[in-house]
Amino acid sequence: QVPLVESGGGLVQPGGSLRLSCAASRGVGSINIMAWYRQAPGKQRELVASDLDGGLRKYADSVKGRFAISRDAVKRTVDLQMNSLTSEDTAVYYCYAAWLDVDGSTRFPYWGQGTQVTVSS
């Protein structure tokens, strides 16, 4: 069973918007952080946005003001609203969930299979 199921990727024109969604399956254990990562061809996977229990959200500098992450801790879902998309946002987007300890260590990380986002005219 895939631990995290993503949806919402696709092809969009520059300046357009997309919304990605991710839901944790029943097999996923306790989590207190959900996030979105992305990996463009030839580049390392990078953090796009994260949402930690207590409302702490972080964004990559490249997406601040354009992307918004929202999480439902009870339903264990996380969405990523992406606006003003550019070709630089083209990548495979991965959903991530884990338990983040107070010392910064991560336990039981889970990954989705990835969804392709292509920004092109």
Short mmCIF file of C-alpha atoms in Angstrom, two decimals:
data_model
loop_
_atom_site.label_atom_id
_atom_site.label_comp_id
_atom_site.label_asym_id
_atom_site.label_seq_id
_atom_site.Cartn_x
_atom_site.Cartn_y
_atom_site.Cartn_z
CA GLN A 1 0.00 0.00 0.00
CA VAL A 2 1.30 3.40 -0.96
CA PRO A 3 1.69 5.38 2.27
CA LEU A 4 0.96 8.78 0.77
CA VAL A 5 -1.31 9.27 -2.23
CA GLU A 6 -0.85 12.42 -4.29
CA SER A 7 -3.07 13.99 -6.92
CA GLY A 8 -3.39 17.21 -8.88
CA GLY A 9 -0.30 17.37 -11.05
CA GLY A 10 -0.38 18.16 -14.74
CA LEU A 11 0.47 20.62 -17.46
CA VAL A 12 -0.13 24.32 -16.92
CA GLN A 13 0.85 27.47 -18.77
CA PRO A 14 3.24 30.00 -17.25
CA GLY A 15 1.38 32.24 -14.85
CA GLY A 16 -1.21 29.59 -14.17
CA SER A 17 -2.17 27.73 -11.01
CA LEU A 18 -2.34 24.15 -9.79
CA ARG A 19 -3.37 22.56 -6.55
CA LEU A 20 -1.71 19.39 -5.31
CA SER A 21 -3.33 17.14 -2.73
CA CYS A 22 -1.95 14.34 -0.60
CA ALA A 23 -3.61 11.93 1.81
CA ALA A 24 -1.96 9.55 4.26
CA SER A 25 -3.16 5.97 4.10
CA ARG A 26 -4.29 3.97 7.14
CA GLY A 27 -0.90 2.25 7.24
CA VAL A 28 0.89 5.47 8.12
CA GLY A 29 1.75 5.81 11.81
CA SER A 30 1.83 8.91 13.97
CA ILE A 31 2.93 12.01 12.11
CA ASN A 32 3.30 15.62 13.13
CA ILE A 33 4.73 17.11 9.97
CA MET A 34 3.69 16.95 6.33
CA ALA A 35 5.51 18.59 3.47
CA TRP A 36 6.02 18.86 -0.24
CA TYR A 37 9.36 18.32 -1.93
CA ARG A 38 10.22 18.56 -5.61
CA GLN A 39 12.90 17.27 -7.89
CA ALA A 40 13.65 18.77 -11.27
CA PRO A 41 15.67 16.87 -13.91
CA GLY A 42 19.34 16.86 -13.02
CA LYS A 43 18.77 18.52 -9.67
CA GLN A 44 18.58 17.37 -6.08
CA ARG A 45 15.28 16.95 -4.32
CA GLU A 46 14.44 20.13 -2.42
CA LEU A 47 11.94 21.15 0.22
CA VAL A 48 9.13 23.30 -1.17
CA ALA A 49 6.95 23.78 1.89
CA SER A 50 6.27 22.12 5.22
CA ASP A 51 3.61 22.27 7.89
CA LEU A 52 4.33 21.17 11.46
CA ASP A 53 1.88 20.70 14.31
CA GLY A 54 1.29 24.02 16.00
CA GLY A 55 1.00 25.91 12.74
CA LEU A 56 4.70 26.25 11.95
CA ARG A 57 5.08 26.57 8.19
CA LYS A 58 8.21 26.92 6.11
CA TYR A 59 8.66 27.74 2.46
CA ALA A 60 11.56 27.66 0.03
CA ASP A 61 12.60 31.20 -0.85
CA SER A 62 11.79 30.51 -4.51
CA VAL A 63 8.10 29.89 -3.79
CA LYS A 64 7.37 32.41 -1.02
CA GLY A 65 4.37 34.54 -1.90
CA ARG A 66 3.29 32.17 -4.68
CA PHE A 67 2.70 28.82 -2.99
CA ALA A 68 0.60 28.04 0.06
CA ILE A 69 0.57 24.83 2.08
CA SER A 70 -2.43 23.76 4.11
CA ARG A 71 -2.79 20.69 6.28
CA ASP A 72 -5.65 18.95 8.04
CA ALA A 73 -4.03 17.10 10.94
CA VAL A 74 -7.18 15.14 11.73
CA LYS A 75 -7.76 13.94 8.17
CA ARG A 76 -4.01 13.67 7.65
CA THR A 77 -4.09 15.48 4.35
CA VAL A 78 -1.93 18.24 2.95
CA ASP A 79 -2.49 20.49 -0.05
CA LEU A 80 -0.19 22.76 -1.97
CA GLN A 81 -1.73 25.69 -3.82
CA MET A 82 0.67 26.88 -6.49
CA ASN A 83 0.11 30.22 -8.19
CA SER A 84 2.07 32.30 -10.72
CA LEU A 85 3.84 29.20 -11.94
CA THR A 86 6.96 29.47 -14.05
CA SER A 87 9.03 26.98 -15.99
CA GLU A 88 11.39 26.86 -13.00
CA ASP A 89 8.62 25.12 -11.06
CA THR A 90 8.59 22.17 -13.45
CA ALA A 91 9.45 19.09 -11.43
CA VAL A 92 8.13 15.93 -9.86
CA TYR A 93 6.47 16.90 -6.59
CA TYR A 94 6.57 14.49 -3.67
CA CYS A 95 4.44 14.42 -0.58
CA TYR A 96 6.27 13.70 2.68
CA ALA A 97 5.15 12.89 6.22
CA ALA A 98 7.03 12.01 9.39
CA TRP A 99 7.30 12.42 13.12
CA LEU A 100 9.68 15.26 13.95
CA ASP A 101 11.24 15.10 17.42
CA VAL A 102 12.07 18.20 19.43
CA ASP A 103 15.77 17.59 18.83
CA GLY A 104 15.20 17.82 15.09
CA SER A 105 15.54 14.13 14.37
CA THR A 106 12.98 12.50 12.13
CA ARG A 107 11.29 9.20 12.70
CA PHE A 108 9.25 7.07 10.36
CA PRO A 109 9.46 9.16 7.19
CA TYR A 110 6.98 8.38 4.46
CA TRP A 111 7.03 9.40 0.81
CA GLY A 112 4.50 9.53 -1.95
CA GLN A 113 5.20 8.25 -5.44
CA GLY A 114 5.39 11.74 -6.91
CA THR A 115 3.25 13.73 -9.29
CA GLN A 116 4.56 15.55 -12.35
CA VAL A 117 4.06 19.29 -12.67
CA THR A 118 5.01 20.79 -16.02
CA VAL A 119 4.85 24.51 -16.67
CA SER A 120 5.04 25.21 -20.37
CA SER A 121 3.32 27.20 -23.07
#
